[in-house]
CSV table of C-alpha atoms in Angstrom, one decimal:
chain,number,residue,atom,x,y,z
A,1,ARG,CA,0.0,0.0,0.0
A,2,LYS,CA,2.8,2.4,0.8
A,3,ALA,CA,4.6,1.8,-2.5
A,4,ARG,CA,1.4,2.7,-4.4
A,5,ALA,CA,0.0,5.3,-1.9
A,6,ALA,CA,-3.4,3.6,-2.2
A,7,ALA,CA,-5.6,1.1,-0.5
A,8,HIS,CA,-5.0,-1.4,-3.4
A,9,THR,CA,-3.9,-1.6,-7.0
A,10,THR,CA,-5.8,-2.7,-10.1
A,11,ASN,CA,-3.7,-5.2,-12.0
A,12,GLY,CA,-4.0,-7.6,-14.8
A,13,PHE,CA,-1.9,-10.8,-15.3
A,14,LEU,CA,-0.2,-12.2,-18.3
A,15,GLU,CA,2.1,-15.1,-19.0
A,16,ILE,CA,5.6,-13.7,-19.2
A,17,ALA,CA,6.0,-14.8,-22.8
A,18,ASP,CA,2.9,-12.8,-23.8
A,19,LEU,CA,4.0,-9.3,-22.8
A,20,ARG,CA,5.4,-7.2,-25.6
A,21,PHE,CA,6.5,-3.6,-25.3
A,22,THR,CA,6.0,-1.5,-28.5
A,23,ARG,CA,8.5,1.1,-27.4
A,24,GLY,CA,10.4,2.4,-24.3
A,25,GLU,CA,11.4,-0.9,-22.8
A,26,ASP,CA,15.0,0.4,-22.4
A,27,HIS,CA,13.6,3.0,-20.0
A,28,LEU,CA,12.2,0.4,-17.6
A,29,ARG,CA,13.7,0.4,-14.1
A,30,ILE,CA,13.0,-1.9,-11.2
A,31,TRP,CA,13.3,-1.2,-7.5
A,32,HIS,CA,13.2,-4.3,-5.3
A,33,LEU,CA,11.3,-3.7,-2.1
A,34,PRO,CA,13.4,-5.6,0.5
A,35,ARG,CA,10.5,-6.6,2.8
A,36,ALA,CA,8.0,-7.5,0.1
A,37,ARG,CA,7.4,-11.2,-0.7
A,38,PHE,CA,6.4,-10.8,-4.3
A,39,PHE,CA,6.3,-7.1,-5.1
A,40,ASP,CA,8.8,-5.0,-7.0
A,41,GLN,CA,8.3,-1.4,-8.1
A,42,SER,CA,8.7,-1.2,-11.9
A,43,PHE,CA,8.6,2.3,-13.5
A,44,CYS,CA,9.6,4.4,-16.5
A,45,ALA,CA,12.9,6.2,-15.8
A,46,LEU,CA,11.8,9.1,-18.0
A,47,CYS,CA,8.4,9.9,-16.6
A,48,GLY,CA,8.0,7.8,-13.5
A,49,SER,CA,4.9,6.0,-14.7
A,50,VAL,CA,4.2,2.6,-13.0
A,51,MET,CA,5.0,-0.2,-15.5
A,52,PRO,CA,4.5,-3.9,-15.9
A,53,ARG,CA,6.7,-6.2,-13.8
A,54,HIS,CA,7.7,-9.8,-13.5
A,55,ASP,CA,6.2,-11.5,-10.5
A,56,ARG,CA,9.1,-13.1,-8.5
A,57,GLY,CA,7.1,-16.1,-7.4
A,58,ARG,CA,4.4,-17.0,-9.9
A,59,MET,CA,6.1,-16.5,-13.3
A,60,VAL,CA,3.5,-14.0,-14.6
A,61,GLU,CA,3.6,-10.4,-15.7
A,62,VAL,CA,1.7,-8.0,-13.5
A,63,ILE,CA,0.2,-5.2,-15.5
A,64,PRO,CA,-1.0,-2.1,-13.7
A,65,ILE,CA,-4.2,-1.4,-15.6
A,66,GLY,CA,-3.9,2.3,-15.1
A,67,SER,CA,-0.7,2.3,-17.2
A,68,LEU,CA,-2.6,1.2,-20.3
A,69,ASP,CA,-3.4,3.7,-23.1
A,70,SER,CA,-6.5,1.9,-24.2
A,71,ASP,CA,-9.4,-0.2,-22.8
A,72,PRO,CA,-8.1,-3.7,-21.9
A,73,GLY,CA,-11.3,-5.2,-23.3
A,74,ARG,CA,-12.6,-6.9,-20.1
A,75,GLN,CA,-13.8,-6.1,-16.6
A,76,ALA,CA,-12.4,-7.2,-13.2
A,77,ASP,CA,-12.9,-10.9,-12.3
A,78,ASP,CA,-12.1,-10.9,-8.6
A,79,HIS,CA,-10.1,-9.3,-5.7
A,80,VAL,CA,-6.9,-11.1,-4.7
A,81,TYR,CA,-4.8,-10.7,-1.5
A,82,VAL,CA,-7.9,-9.6,0.4
A,83,GLY,CA,-6.3,-11.3,3.5
A,84,SER,CA,-3.7,-8.5,3.7
A,85,ARG,CA,-6.0,-5.5,2.8
A,86,ALA,CA,-6.0,-2.4,4.8
A,87,SER,CA,-8.3,-2.9,7.9
A,88,TRP,CA,-10.1,0.3,7.0
A,89,TYR,CA,-11.0,-0.7,3.4
A,90,ASP,CA,-14.0,-2.7,2.3
A,91,PHE,CA,-15.1,-3.6,-1.2
A,92,ALA,CA,-18.3,-2.0,-2.7
A,93,ASP,CA,-18.9,-4.8,-5.2
A,94,HIS,CA,-19.8,-8.5,-5.3
A,95,LEU,CA,-16.7,-9.9,-7.1
A,96,ALA,CA,-15.1,-13.1,-5.8
A,97,ARG,CA,-12.5,-12.4,-3.0
A,98,TYR,CA,-9.4,-14.4,-2.3
A,99,ASP,CA,-7.0,-14.1,0.6
A,100,GLU,CA,-4.1,-14.9,-1.7
A,101,MET,CA,-3.8,-15.5,-5.5
A,102,PRO,CA,-6.3,-18.1,-6.6
A,103,PRO,CA,-5.0,-21.4,-8.1
């Protein structure tokens, strides 16, 4: 939460082999958060925008949906890592909720 300055993030997931940058990949920088189990901070060195990152434990690309320039073509499926959400935050929808990443 502190790294994103928000109660949660909105991410999509892709197989690592399926992610393709059309430009600017050479500007990608990664900061490893020492206390985080899976989370790294990936950003553009030119503008600071949050960028896709490799997940260290699950072999997927985590795509911050807010970083996309166009509609991803689908709606949210569920909420993951609800078990570690901020105690003051509750969800206002009826999507499935998982304490961790679902299988």
